[in-house]
mmCIF file with all atom_site columns, C-alpha atoms in Angstrom:
data_model
loop_
_atom_site.group_PDB
_atom_site.id
_atom_site.type_symbol
_atom_site.label_atom_id
_atom_site.label_alt_id
_atom_site.label_comp_id
_atom_site.label_asym_id
_atom_site.label_entity_id
_atom_site.label_seq_id
_atom_site.pdbx_PDB_ins_code
_atom_site.Cartn_x
_atom_site.Cartn_y
_atom_site.Cartn_z
_atom_site.occupancy
_atom_site.B_iso_or_equiv
_atom_site.pdbx_formal_charge
_atom_site.auth_seq_id
_atom_site.auth_comp_id
_atom_site.auth_asym_id
_atom_site.auth_atom_id
_atom_site.pdbx_PDB_model_num
ATOM 1   C CA . GLY A 1 1   ? -20.694 -12.528 -7.176  1.00 0.00 ? 38  GLY A CA 1
ATOM 2   C CA . GLU A 1 2   ? -16.945 -12.356 -7.560  1.00 0.00 ? 39  GLU A CA 1
ATOM 3   C CA . LYS A 1 3   ? -14.997 -15.605 -7.790  1.00 0.00 ? 40  LYS A CA 1
ATOM 4   C CA . VAL A 1 4   ? -11.318 -15.599 -7.015  1.00 0.00 ? 41  VAL A CA 1
ATOM 5   C CA . GLU A 1 5   ? -9.228  -18.573 -8.069  1.00 0.00 ? 42  GLU A CA 1
ATOM 6   C CA . GLN A 1 6   ? -5.815  -19.204 -6.687  1.00 0.00 ? 43  GLN A CA 1
ATOM 7   C CA . HIS A 1 7   ? -3.906  -21.508 -8.963  1.00 0.00 ? 44  HIS A CA 1
ATOM 8   C CA . GLU A 1 8   ? -1.194  -22.963 -6.822  1.00 0.00 ? 45  GLU A CA 1
ATOM 9   C CA . SER A 1 9   ? -2.368  -24.810 -3.748  1.00 0.00 ? 46  SER A CA 1
ATOM 10  C CA . THR A 1 10  ? 1.204   -25.518 -2.694  1.00 0.00 ? 47  THR A CA 1
ATOM 11  C CA . LEU A 1 11  ? 4.526   -24.027 -3.690  1.00 0.00 ? 48  LEU A CA 1
ATOM 12  C CA . SER A 1 12  ? 7.993   -24.987 -2.566  1.00 0.00 ? 49  SER A CA 1
ATOM 13  C CA . VAL A 1 13  ? 11.093  -22.907 -3.234  1.00 0.00 ? 50  VAL A CA 1
ATOM 14  C CA . ARG A 1 14  ? 14.667  -22.819 -2.054  1.00 0.00 ? 51  ARG A CA 1
ATOM 15  C CA . GLU A 1 15  ? 15.731  -20.010 0.223   1.00 0.00 ? 52  GLU A CA 1
ATOM 16  C CA . GLY A 1 16  ? 16.873  -17.041 -1.838  1.00 0.00 ? 53  GLY A CA 1
ATOM 17  C CA . ASP A 1 17  ? 14.789  -17.970 -4.874  1.00 0.00 ? 54  ASP A CA 1
ATOM 18  C CA . SER A 1 18  ? 11.656  -16.134 -5.954  1.00 0.00 ? 55  SER A CA 1
ATOM 19  C CA . ALA A 1 19  ? 8.119   -17.388 -5.408  1.00 0.00 ? 56  ALA A CA 1
ATOM 20  C CA . VAL A 1 20  ? 5.168   -16.465 -7.601  1.00 0.00 ? 57  VAL A CA 1
ATOM 21  C CA . ILE A 1 21  ? 1.529   -17.006 -6.689  1.00 0.00 ? 58  ILE A CA 1
ATOM 22  C CA . ASN A 1 22  ? -1.129  -16.437 -9.314  1.00 0.00 ? 59  ASN A CA 1
ATOM 23  C CA . CYS A 1 23  ? -4.791  -15.529 -8.970  1.00 0.00 ? 60  CYS A CA 1
ATOM 24  C CA . THR A 1 24  ? -7.621  -14.807 -11.357 1.00 0.00 ? 61  THR A CA 1
ATOM 25  C CA . TYR A 1 25  ? -10.940 -13.095 -10.763 1.00 0.00 ? 62  TYR A CA 1
ATOM 26  C CA . THR A 1 26  ? -14.243 -12.897 -12.603 1.00 0.00 ? 63  THR A CA 1
ATOM 27  C CA . ASP A 1 27  ? -15.815 -9.517  -11.822 1.00 0.00 ? 64  ASP A CA 1
ATOM 28  C CA . THR A 1 28  ? -14.621 -6.899  -14.331 1.00 0.00 ? 65  THR A CA 1
ATOM 29  C CA . ALA A 1 29  ? -15.632 -4.215  -11.831 1.00 0.00 ? 66  ALA A CA 1
ATOM 30  C CA . SER A 1 30  ? -13.107 -5.445  -9.263  1.00 0.00 ? 67  SER A CA 1
ATOM 31  C CA . SER A 1 31  ? -10.778 -2.656  -8.292  1.00 0.00 ? 68  SER A CA 1
ATOM 32  C CA . TYR A 1 32  ? -8.980  -3.711  -5.152  1.00 0.00 ? 69  TYR A CA 1
ATOM 33  C CA . PHE A 1 33  ? -6.707  -6.728  -4.731  1.00 0.00 ? 70  PHE A CA 1
ATOM 34  C CA . PRO A 1 34  ? -5.056  -7.375  -1.373  1.00 0.00 ? 71  PRO A CA 1
ATOM 35  C CA . TRP A 1 35  ? -2.906  -10.269 -0.244  1.00 0.00 ? 72  TRP A CA 1
ATOM 36  C CA . TYR A 1 36  ? -2.934  -11.814 3.202   1.00 0.00 ? 73  TYR A CA 1
ATOM 37  C CA . LYS A 1 37  ? -0.541  -14.138 4.969   1.00 0.00 ? 74  LYS A CA 1
ATOM 38  C CA . GLN A 1 38  ? -1.496  -16.808 7.482   1.00 0.00 ? 75  GLN A CA 1
ATOM 39  C CA . GLU A 1 39  ? 1.221   -18.513 9.480   1.00 0.00 ? 76  GLU A CA 1
ATOM 40  C CA . ALA A 1 40  ? 0.550   -21.935 10.934  1.00 0.00 ? 77  ALA A CA 1
ATOM 41  C CA . GLY A 1 41  ? -2.147  -21.834 13.597  1.00 0.00 ? 78  GLY A CA 1
ATOM 42  C CA . LYS A 1 42  ? -2.474  -18.074 13.427  1.00 0.00 ? 79  LYS A CA 1
ATOM 43  C CA . SER A 1 43  ? -4.742  -15.442 11.998  1.00 0.00 ? 80  SER A CA 1
ATOM 44  C CA . LEU A 1 44  ? -4.457  -13.585 8.714   1.00 0.00 ? 81  LEU A CA 1
ATOM 45  C CA . HIS A 1 45  ? -2.329  -10.501 8.266   1.00 0.00 ? 82  HIS A CA 1
ATOM 46  C CA . PHE A 1 46  ? -2.336  -8.050  5.420   1.00 0.00 ? 83  PHE A CA 1
ATOM 47  C CA . VAL A 1 47  ? 0.873   -8.012  3.374   1.00 0.00 ? 84  VAL A CA 1
ATOM 48  C CA . ILE A 1 48  ? 0.334   -5.877  0.303   1.00 0.00 ? 85  ILE A CA 1
ATOM 49  C CA . ASP A 1 49  ? -2.405  -4.661  -2.006  1.00 0.00 ? 86  ASP A CA 1
ATOM 50  C CA . ILE A 1 50  ? -2.884  -3.158  -5.438  1.00 0.00 ? 87  ILE A CA 1
ATOM 51  C CA . ARG A 1 51  ? -5.619  -0.980  -6.847  1.00 0.00 ? 88  ARG A CA 1
ATOM 52  C CA . SER A 1 52  ? -6.849  -1.096  -10.390 1.00 0.00 ? 89  SER A CA 1
ATOM 53  C CA . ASN A 1 53  ? -5.370  2.276   -11.332 1.00 0.00 ? 90  ASN A CA 1
ATOM 54  C CA . VAL A 1 54  ? -1.865  0.760   -11.389 1.00 0.00 ? 91  VAL A CA 1
ATOM 55  C CA . ASP A 1 55  ? -0.436  -2.462  -12.750 1.00 0.00 ? 92  ASP A CA 1
ATOM 56  C CA . ARG A 1 56  ? 2.533   -2.893  -10.449 1.00 0.00 ? 93  ARG A CA 1
ATOM 57  C CA . LYS A 1 57  ? 3.310   -2.233  -6.827  1.00 0.00 ? 94  LYS A CA 1
ATOM 58  C CA . GLN A 1 58  ? 6.362   -3.097  -4.772  1.00 0.00 ? 95  GLN A CA 1
ATOM 59  C CA . SER A 1 59  ? 6.954   -3.151  -1.060  1.00 0.00 ? 96  SER A CA 1
ATOM 60  C CA . GLN A 1 60  ? 10.436  -4.344  -0.162  1.00 0.00 ? 97  GLN A CA 1
ATOM 61  C CA . ARG A 1 61  ? 10.661  -7.969  -1.353  1.00 0.00 ? 98  ARG A CA 1
ATOM 62  C CA . LEU A 1 62  ? 7.004   -8.155  -2.380  1.00 0.00 ? 99  LEU A CA 1
ATOM 63  C CA . ILE A 1 63  ? 5.781   -7.255  -5.850  1.00 0.00 ? 100 ILE A CA 1
ATOM 64  C CA . VAL A 1 64  ? 2.177   -7.386  -6.991  1.00 0.00 ? 101 VAL A CA 1
ATOM 65  C CA . LEU A 1 65  ? 1.302   -7.354  -10.676 1.00 0.00 ? 102 LEU A CA 1
ATOM 66  C CA . LEU A 1 66  ? -2.170  -6.725  -12.060 1.00 0.00 ? 103 LEU A CA 1
ATOM 67  C CA . ASP A 1 67  ? -3.340  -7.542  -15.582 1.00 0.00 ? 104 ASP A CA 1
ATOM 68  C CA . LYS A 1 68  ? -6.865  -6.179  -15.850 1.00 0.00 ? 105 LYS A CA 1
ATOM 69  C CA . LYS A 1 69  ? -7.359  -7.446  -19.388 1.00 0.00 ? 106 LYS A CA 1
ATOM 70  C CA . ALA A 1 70  ? -6.671  -11.016 -18.342 1.00 0.00 ? 107 ALA A CA 1
ATOM 71  C CA . LYS A 1 71  ? -8.309  -10.498 -14.925 1.00 0.00 ? 108 LYS A CA 1
ATOM 72  C CA . ARG A 1 72  ? -5.197  -11.851 -13.332 1.00 0.00 ? 109 ARG A CA 1
ATOM 73  C CA . PHE A 1 73  ? -2.957  -10.703 -10.509 1.00 0.00 ? 110 PHE A CA 1
ATOM 74  C CA . SER A 1 74  ? 0.100   -12.202 -8.918  1.00 0.00 ? 111 SER A CA 1
ATOM 75  C CA . LEU A 1 75  ? 2.319   -11.945 -5.868  1.00 0.00 ? 112 LEU A CA 1
ATOM 76  C CA . HIS A 1 76  ? 6.054   -12.189 -6.338  1.00 0.00 ? 113 HIS A CA 1
ATOM 77  C CA . ILE A 1 77  ? 8.233   -12.738 -3.293  1.00 0.00 ? 114 ILE A CA 1
ATOM 78  C CA . THR A 1 78  ? 11.882  -12.175 -4.095  1.00 0.00 ? 115 THR A CA 1
ATOM 79  C CA . ALA A 1 79  ? 14.889  -13.437 -2.142  1.00 0.00 ? 116 ALA A CA 1
ATOM 80  C CA . THR A 1 80  ? 12.671  -15.755 -0.105  1.00 0.00 ? 117 THR A CA 1
ATOM 81  C CA . GLN A 1 81  ? 13.463  -16.498 3.517   1.00 0.00 ? 118 GLN A CA 1
ATOM 82  C CA . PRO A 1 82  ? 12.249  -19.353 5.745   1.00 0.00 ? 119 PRO A CA 1
ATOM 83  C CA . GLU A 1 83  ? 9.975   -16.916 7.598   1.00 0.00 ? 120 GLU A CA 1
ATOM 84  C CA . ASP A 1 84  ? 8.089   -16.362 4.341   1.00 0.00 ? 121 ASP A CA 1
ATOM 85  C CA . SER A 1 85  ? 6.706   -19.882 4.771   1.00 0.00 ? 122 SER A CA 1
ATOM 86  C CA . ALA A 1 86  ? 2.955   -19.517 5.303   1.00 0.00 ? 123 ALA A CA 1
ATOM 87  C CA . ILE A 1 87  ? -0.359  -19.724 3.495   1.00 0.00 ? 124 ILE A CA 1
ATOM 88  C CA . TYR A 1 88  ? -0.939  -16.751 1.222   1.00 0.00 ? 125 TYR A CA 1
ATOM 89  C CA . PHE A 1 89  ? -4.436  -15.695 0.246   1.00 0.00 ? 126 PHE A CA 1
ATOM 90  C CA . CYS A 1 90  ? -5.297  -13.404 -2.618  1.00 0.00 ? 127 CYS A CA 1
ATOM 91  C CA . ALA A 1 91  ? -8.530  -11.449 -2.510  1.00 0.00 ? 128 ALA A CA 1
ATOM 92  C CA . ALA A 1 92  ? -10.617 -9.142  -4.632  1.00 0.00 ? 129 ALA A CA 1
ATOM 93  C CA . LYS A 1 93  ? -13.278 -6.546  -3.992  1.00 0.00 ? 130 LYS A CA 1
ATOM 94  C CA . GLY A 1 94  ? -15.611 -5.908  -6.875  1.00 0.00 ? 131 GLY A CA 1
ATOM 95  C CA . SER A 1 95  ? -18.988 -4.449  -7.638  1.00 0.00 ? 132 SER A CA 1
ATOM 96  C CA . ASN A 1 96  ? -20.269 -5.699  -4.292  1.00 0.00 ? 133 ASN A CA 1
ATOM 97  C CA . TYR A 1 97  ? -18.051 -3.428  -2.244  1.00 0.00 ? 134 TYR A CA 1
ATOM 98  C CA . ASN A 1 98  ? -19.337 -4.849  1.017   1.00 0.00 ? 135 ASN A CA 1
ATOM 99  C CA . VAL A 1 99  ? -17.484 -8.088  0.480   1.00 0.00 ? 136 VAL A CA 1
ATOM 100 C CA . LEU A 1 100 ? -13.840 -9.034  0.082   1.00 0.00 ? 137 LEU A CA 1
ATOM 101 C CA . TYR A 1 101 ? -13.656 -12.416 -1.646  1.00 0.00 ? 138 TYR A CA 1
ATOM 102 C CA . PHE A 1 102 ? -10.704 -14.665 -0.993  1.00 0.00 ? 139 PHE A CA 1
ATOM 103 C CA . GLY A 1 103 ? -8.944  -17.312 -3.020  1.00 0.00 ? 140 GLY A CA 1
ATOM 104 C CA . SER A 1 104 ? -8.353  -20.783 -1.652  1.00 0.00 ? 141 SER A CA 1
ATOM 105 C CA . GLY A 1 105 ? -4.830  -20.113 -0.414  1.00 0.00 ? 142 GLY A CA 1
ATOM 106 C CA . THR A 1 106 ? -1.332  -21.175 -1.429  1.00 0.00 ? 143 THR A CA 1
ATOM 107 C CA . LYS A 1 107 ? 0.878   -22.917 1.066   1.00 0.00 ? 144 LYS A CA 1
ATOM 108 C CA . LEU A 1 108 ? 4.388   -21.617 0.479   1.00 0.00 ? 145 LEU A CA 1
ATOM 109 C CA . THR A 1 109 ? 7.319   -23.551 1.883   1.00 0.00 ? 146 THR A CA 1
ATOM 110 C CA . VAL A 1 110 ? 10.749  -21.989 1.755   1.00 0.00 ? 147 VAL A CA 1
ATOM 111 C CA . GLU A 1 111 ? 13.401  -24.639 2.225   1.00 0.00 ? 148 GLU A CA 1
ATOM 112 C CA . PRO A 1 112 ? 16.754  -23.658 3.705   1.00 0.00 ? 149 PRO A CA 1
ATOM 113 C CA . ASP B 2 1   ? -2.027  -6.205  22.251  1.00 0.00 ? 97  ASP B CA 1
ATOM 114 C CA . PRO B 2 2   ? -4.701  -7.743  20.072  1.00 0.00 ? 98  PRO B CA 1
ATOM 115 C CA . LYS B 2 3   ? -7.000  -5.098  18.679  1.00 0.00 ? 99  LYS B CA 1
ATOM 116 C CA . ILE B 2 4   ? -9.712  -7.543  17.751  1.00 0.00 ? 100 ILE B CA 1
ATOM 117 C CA . ILE B 2 5   ? -10.711 -9.854  20.563  1.00 0.00 ? 101 ILE B CA 1
ATOM 118 C CA . GLN B 2 6   ? -12.548 -13.065 19.846  1.00 0.00 ? 102 GLN B CA 1
ATOM 119 C CA . LYS B 2 7   ? -13.917 -15.326 22.556  1.00 0.00 ? 103 LYS B CA 1
ATOM 120 C CA . PRO B 2 8   ? -13.723 -18.184 23.133  1.00 0.00 ? 104 PRO B CA 1
ATOM 121 C CA . LYS B 2 9   ? -10.597 -19.254 21.294  1.00 0.00 ? 105 LYS B CA 1
ATOM 122 C CA . TYR B 2 10  ? -11.668 -22.903 21.298  1.00 0.00 ? 106 TYR B CA 1
ATOM 123 C CA . LEU B 2 11  ? -15.063 -24.447 21.876  1.00 0.00 ? 107 LEU B CA 1
ATOM 124 C CA . VAL B 2 12  ? -16.600 -27.872 21.618  1.00 0.00 ? 108 VAL B CA 1
ATOM 125 C CA . ALA B 2 13  ? -20.333 -28.308 21.189  1.00 0.00 ? 109 ALA B CA 1
ATOM 126 C CA . VAL B 2 14  ? -22.719 -31.179 20.712  1.00 0.00 ? 110 VAL B CA 1
ATOM 127 C CA . THR B 2 15  ? -24.942 -31.509 17.675  1.00 0.00 ? 111 THR B CA 1
ATOM 128 C CA . GLY B 2 16  ? -28.168 -29.573 18.089  1.00 0.00 ? 112 GLY B CA 1
ATOM 129 C CA . SER B 2 17  ? -26.869 -27.139 20.665  1.00 0.00 ? 113 SER B CA 1
ATOM 130 C CA . GLU B 2 18  ? -26.362 -23.397 20.354  1.00 0.00 ? 114 GLU B CA 1
ATOM 131 C CA . LYS B 2 19  ? -23.241 -21.276 20.760  1.00 0.00 ? 115 LYS B CA 1
ATOM 132 C CA . ILE B 2 20  ? -22.367 -17.600 20.617  1.00 0.00 ? 116 ILE B CA 1
ATOM 133 C CA . LEU B 2 21  ? -19.041 -16.363 19.328  1.00 0.00 ? 117 LEU B CA 1
ATOM 134 C CA . ILE B 2 22  ? -17.968 -12.989 20.683  1.00 0.00 ? 118 ILE B CA 1
ATOM 135 C CA . CYS B 2 23  ? -16.052 -10.330 18.771  1.00 0.00 ? 119 CYS B CA 1
ATOM 136 C CA . GLU B 2 24  ? -14.956 -6.883  19.914  1.00 0.00 ? 120 GLU B CA 1
ATOM 137 C CA . GLN B 2 25  ? -12.698 -4.529  18.016  1.00 0.00 ? 121 GLN B CA 1
ATOM 138 C CA . TYR B 2 26  ? -10.739 -1.612  19.408  1.00 0.00 ? 122 TYR B CA 1
ATOM 139 C CA . LEU B 2 27  ? -9.566  -0.094  16.144  1.00 0.00 ? 123 LEU B CA 1
ATOM 140 C CA . GLY B 2 28  ? -12.357 2.474   15.891  1.00 0.00 ? 124 GLY B CA 1
ATOM 141 C CA . HIS B 2 29  ? -13.585 0.821   12.722  1.00 0.00 ? 125 HIS B CA 1
ATOM 142 C CA . ASN B 2 30  ? -17.100 1.175   11.382  1.00 0.00 ? 126 ASN B CA 1
ATOM 143 C CA . ALA B 2 31  ? -17.317 -2.104  9.484   1.00 0.00 ? 127 ALA B CA 1
ATOM 144 C CA . MET B 2 32  ? -17.140 -5.618  10.881  1.00 0.00 ? 128 MET B CA 1
ATOM 145 C CA . TYR B 2 33  ? -17.266 -9.039  9.246   1.00 0.00 ? 129 TYR B CA 1
ATOM 146 C CA . TRP B 2 34  ? -17.455 -12.731 9.892   1.00 0.00 ? 130 TRP B CA 1
ATOM 147 C CA . TYR B 2 35  ? -15.513 -15.253 7.824   1.00 0.00 ? 131 TYR B CA 1
ATOM 148 C CA . ARG B 2 36  ? -15.359 -19.004 8.226   1.00 0.00 ? 132 ARG B CA 1
ATOM 149 C CA . GLN B 2 37  ? -12.352 -21.189 7.507   1.00 0.00 ? 133 GLN B CA 1
ATOM 150 C CA . SER B 2 38  ? -12.663 -24.929 7.114   1.00 0.00 ? 134 SER B CA 1
ATOM 151 C CA . ALA B 2 39  ? -10.945 -27.672 5.161   1.00 0.00 ? 135 ALA B CA 1
ATOM 152 C CA . LYS B 2 40  ? -13.747 -27.586 2.571   1.00 0.00 ? 136 LYS B CA 1
ATOM 153 C CA . LYS B 2 41  ? -13.846 -23.813 2.034   1.00 0.00 ? 137 LYS B CA 1
ATOM 154 C CA . PRO B 2 42  ? -10.623 -22.148 3.039   1.00 0.00 ? 138 PRO B CA 1
ATOM 155 C CA . LEU B 2 43  ? -11.935 -18.633 3.688   1.00 0.00 ? 139 LEU B CA 1
ATOM 156 C CA . GLU B 2 44  ? -15.620 -18.092 3.207   1.00 0.00 ? 140 GLU B CA 1
ATOM 157 C CA . PHE B 2 45  ? -17.353 -14.733 3.645   1.00 0.00 ? 141 PHE B CA 1
ATOM 158 C CA . MET B 2 46  ? -20.406 -14.850 5.906   1.00 0.00 ? 142 MET B CA 1
ATOM 159 C CA . PHE B 2 47  ? -21.587 -11.351 6.905   1.00 0.00 ? 143 PHE B CA 1
ATOM 160 C CA . SER B 2 48  ? -20.619 -7.718  6.677   1.00 0.00 ? 144 SER B CA 1
ATOM 161 C CA . TYR B 2 49  ? -21.895 -4.950  8.923   1.00 0.00 ? 145 TYR B CA 1
ATOM 162 C CA . SER B 2 50  ? -21.468 -1.218  8.624   1.00 0.00 ? 146 SER B CA 1
ATOM 163 C CA . TYR B 2 51  ? -22.456 1.120   11.470  1.00 0.00 ? 147 TYR B CA 1
ATOM 164 C CA . GLN B 2 52  ? -24.238 -1.853  13.060  1.00 0.00 ? 148 GLN B CA 1
ATOM 165 C CA . LYS B 2 53  ? -26.363 -2.504  9.979   1.00 0.00 ? 149 LYS B CA 1
ATOM 166 C CA . LEU B 2 54  ? -26.233 -5.694  7.966   1.00 0.00 ? 150 LEU B CA 1
ATOM 167 C CA . MET B 2 55  ? -24.747 -4.957  4.553   1.00 0.00 ? 151 MET B CA 1
ATOM 168 C CA . ASP B 2 56  ? -24.349 -8.412  3.097   1.00 0.00 ? 152 ASP B CA 1
ATOM 169 C CA . ASN B 2 57  ? -25.248 -11.936 4.103   1.00 0.00 ? 153 ASN B CA 1
ATOM 170 C CA . GLN B 2 58  ? -23.857 -14.838 2.107   1.00 0.00 ? 154 GLN B CA 1
ATOM 171 C CA . THR B 2 59  ? -24.672 -17.528 4.608   1.00 0.00 ? 155 THR B CA 1
ATOM 172 C CA . ALA B 2 60  ? -27.366 -19.802 3.282   1.00 0.00 ? 156 ALA B CA 1
ATOM 173 C CA . SER B 2 61  ? -28.596 -20.905 6.666   1.00 0.00 ? 157 SER B CA 1
ATOM 174 C CA . SER B 2 62  ? -30.669 -18.832 9.078   1.00 0.00 ? 158 SER B CA 1
ATOM 175 C CA . ARG B 2 63  ? -29.031 -20.813 11.880  1.00 0.00 ? 159 ARG B CA 1
ATOM 176 C CA . PHE B 2 64  ? -26.274 -18.192 11.748  1.00 0.00 ? 160 PHE B CA 1
ATOM 177 C CA . GLN B 2 65  ? -27.364 -14.882 13.236  1.00 0.00 ? 161 GLN B CA 1
ATOM 178 C CA . PRO B 2 66  ? -24.996 -11.950 13.766  1.00 0.00 ? 162 PRO B CA 1
ATOM 179 C CA . GLN B 2 67  ? -25.765 -9.613  16.642  1.00 0.00 ? 163 GLN B CA 1
ATOM 180 C CA . SER B 2 68  ? -24.375 -6.104  17.023  1.00 0.00 ? 164 SER B CA 1
ATOM 181 C CA . SER B 2 69  ? -25.162 -4.554  20.397  1.00 0.00 ? 165 SER B CA 1
ATOM 182 C CA . LYS B 2 70  ? -22.523 -1.833  20.060  1.00 0.00 ? 166 LYS B CA 1
ATOM 183 C CA . LYS B 2 71  ? -20.616 -0.353  17.158  1.00 0.00 ? 167 LYS B CA 1
ATOM 184 C CA . ASN B 2 72  ? -17.453 -2.269  18.056  1.00 0.00 ? 168 ASN B CA 1
ATOM 185 C CA . HIS B 2 73  ? -19.199 -5.593  18.739  1.00 0.00 ? 169 HIS B CA 1
ATOM 186 C CA . LEU B 2 74  ? -20.330 -8.215  16.292  1.00 0.00 ? 170 LEU B CA 1
ATOM 187 C CA . ASP B 2 75  ? -21.233 -11.525 17.863  1.00 0.00 ? 171 ASP B CA 1
ATOM 188 C CA . LEU B 2 76  ? -22.286 -14.613 15.950  1.00 0.00 ? 172 LEU B CA 1
ATOM 189 C CA . GLN B 2 77  ? -25.028 -16.863 17.273  1.00 0.00 ? 173 GLN B CA 1
ATOM 190 C CA . ILE B 2 78  ? -25.165 -20.352 15.792  1.00 0.00 ? 174 ILE B CA 1
ATOM 191 C CA . THR B 2 79  ? -28.174 -22.526 16.565  1.00 0.00 ? 175 THR B CA 1
ATOM 192 C CA . ALA B 2 80  ? -28.963 -26.182 15.946  1.00 0.00 ? 176 ALA B CA 1
ATOM 193 C CA . LEU B 2 81  ? -25.269 -26.923 15.484  1.00 0.00 ? 177 LEU B CA 1
ATOM 194 C CA . LYS B 2 82  ? -24.184 -29.571 13.004  1.00 0.00 ? 178 LYS B CA 1
ATOM 195 C CA . PRO B 2 83  ? -20.826 -31.327 12.622  1.00 0.00 ? 179 PRO B CA 1
ATOM 196 C CA . ASP B 2 84  ? -20.435 -29.480 9.285   1.00 0.00 ? 180 ASP B CA 1
ATOM 197 C CA . ASP B 2 85  ? -20.339 -26.209 11.231  1.00 0.00 ? 181 ASP B CA 1
ATOM 198 C CA . SER B 2 86  ? -16.957 -27.236 12.612  1.00 0.00 ? 182 SER B CA 1
ATOM 199 C CA . ALA B 2 87  ? -14.554 -24.542 11.463  1.00 0.00 ? 183 ALA B CA 1
ATOM 200 C CA . THR B 2 88  ? -12.537 -21.604 12.633  1.00 0.00 ? 184 THR B CA 1
ATOM 201 C CA . TYR B 2 89  ? -14.626 -18.443 12.631  1.00 0.00 ? 185 TYR B CA 1
ATOM 202 C CA . PHE B 2 90  ? -12.745 -15.213 12.051  1.00 0.00 ? 186 PHE B CA 1
ATOM 203 C CA . CYS B 2 91  ? -14.055 -11.810 12.912  1.00 0.00 ? 187 CYS B CA 1
ATOM 204 C CA . ALA B 2 92  ? -12.572 -8.900  10.966  1.00 0.00 ? 188 ALA B CA 1
ATOM 205 C CA . SER B 2 93  ? -12.965 -5.156  10.769  1.00 0.00 ? 189 SER B CA 1
ATOM 206 C CA . SER B 2 94  ? -12.136 -2.285  8.454   1.00 0.00 ? 190 SER B CA 1
ATOM 207 C CA . GLN B 2 95  ? -12.608 1.456   8.428   1.00 0.00 ? 191 GLN B CA 1
ATOM 208 C CA . SER B 2 96  ? -15.692 1.049   6.268   1.00 0.00 ? 192 SER B CA 1
ATOM 209 C CA . THR B 2 97  ? -17.104 -1.408  3.769   1.00 0.00 ? 193 THR B CA 1
ATOM 210 C CA . ALA B 2 98  ? -17.031 1.103   0.972   1.00 0.00 ? 194 ALA B CA 1
ATOM 211 C CA . ASN B 2 99  ? -13.384 1.950   0.900   1.00 0.00 ? 195 ASN B CA 1
ATOM 212 C CA . THR B 2 100 ? -10.528 -0.268  -0.104  1.00 0.00 ? 196 THR B CA 1
ATOM 213 C CA . GLY B 2 101 ? -8.706  -0.310  3.185   1.00 0.00 ? 197 GLY B CA 1
ATOM 214 C CA . GLN B 2 102 ? -7.328  -3.497  4.594   1.00 0.00 ? 198 GLN B CA 1
ATOM 215 C CA . LEU B 2 103 ? -9.178  -5.919  6.802   1.00 0.00 ? 199 LEU B CA 1
ATOM 216 C CA . TYR B 2 104 ? -7.864  -6.657  10.253  1.00 0.00 ? 200 TYR B CA 1
ATOM 217 C CA . PHE B 2 105 ? -8.579  -10.142 11.531  1.00 0.00 ? 201 PHE B CA 1
ATOM 218 C CA . GLY B 2 106 ? -9.048  -11.493 15.007  1.00 0.00 ? 202 GLY B CA 1
ATOM 219 C CA . GLU B 2 107 ? -7.294  -14.644 16.170  1.00 0.00 ? 203 GLU B CA 1
ATOM 220 C CA . GLY B 2 108 ? -10.318 -16.810 15.433  1.00 0.00 ? 204 GLY B CA 1
ATOM 221 C CA . SER B 2 109 ? -12.673 -19.061 17.377  1.00 0.00 ? 205 SER B CA 1
ATOM 222 C CA . LYS B 2 110 ? -12.198 -22.724 16.576  1.00 0.00 ? 206 LYS B CA 1
ATOM 223 C CA . LEU B 2 111 ? -15.501 -24.570 16.850  1.00 0.00 ? 207 LEU B CA 1
ATOM 224 C CA . THR B 2 112 ? -15.750 -28.338 16.939  1.00 0.00 ? 208 THR B CA 1
ATOM 225 C CA . VAL B 2 113 ? -19.199 -29.885 16.772  1.00 0.00 ? 209 VAL B CA 1
ATOM 226 C CA . LEU B 2 114 ? -19.436 -33.514 17.882  1.00 0.00 ? 210 LEU B CA 1
#
């Protein structure tokens, strides 16, 4: 099955700087790549996604890039704010469309 | 208002016992899932259901049995509990398994097995 690797387990940035979280996947048939945010002690919430027919998507301060050749995708958070502090999970849905596979999570800390 | 209700929020069980985790969703979705989050495996897929039928099972142990009595219910029965089963169990739903719509997660049921 699909394996999603999330490269940064922790990431610390200063408020106002950009944060980048990188993920790779293994299934060449993967076509859907969402990102989820989990604040401390809470559940997961969808933040942004990208489909394989595009290589870039932006929603306000969030940018997702997809490099299908390298089987790599990344989340860029610009102008970070303390409320961006959370664990971010990347995910991929591949040839087994019944399953969304998640990475191991990146704990982002935005320091004032 | 939470659209996916999980009960109980916290539970403590003794080794060897059995527990049922309840999940109901009020989003009108046709697909439901169970995921498990623990220190060892941050977010591990367990089951997916579509229109009350099992679509995928990636749980090695038969001690975990999902039960869907209604389209918007997917409970999880865990038997012969072990300390390794301690985790937070998240129920999720989506419009269907086939499309690429987002998953909506419940608040989780945190299970501690002593």
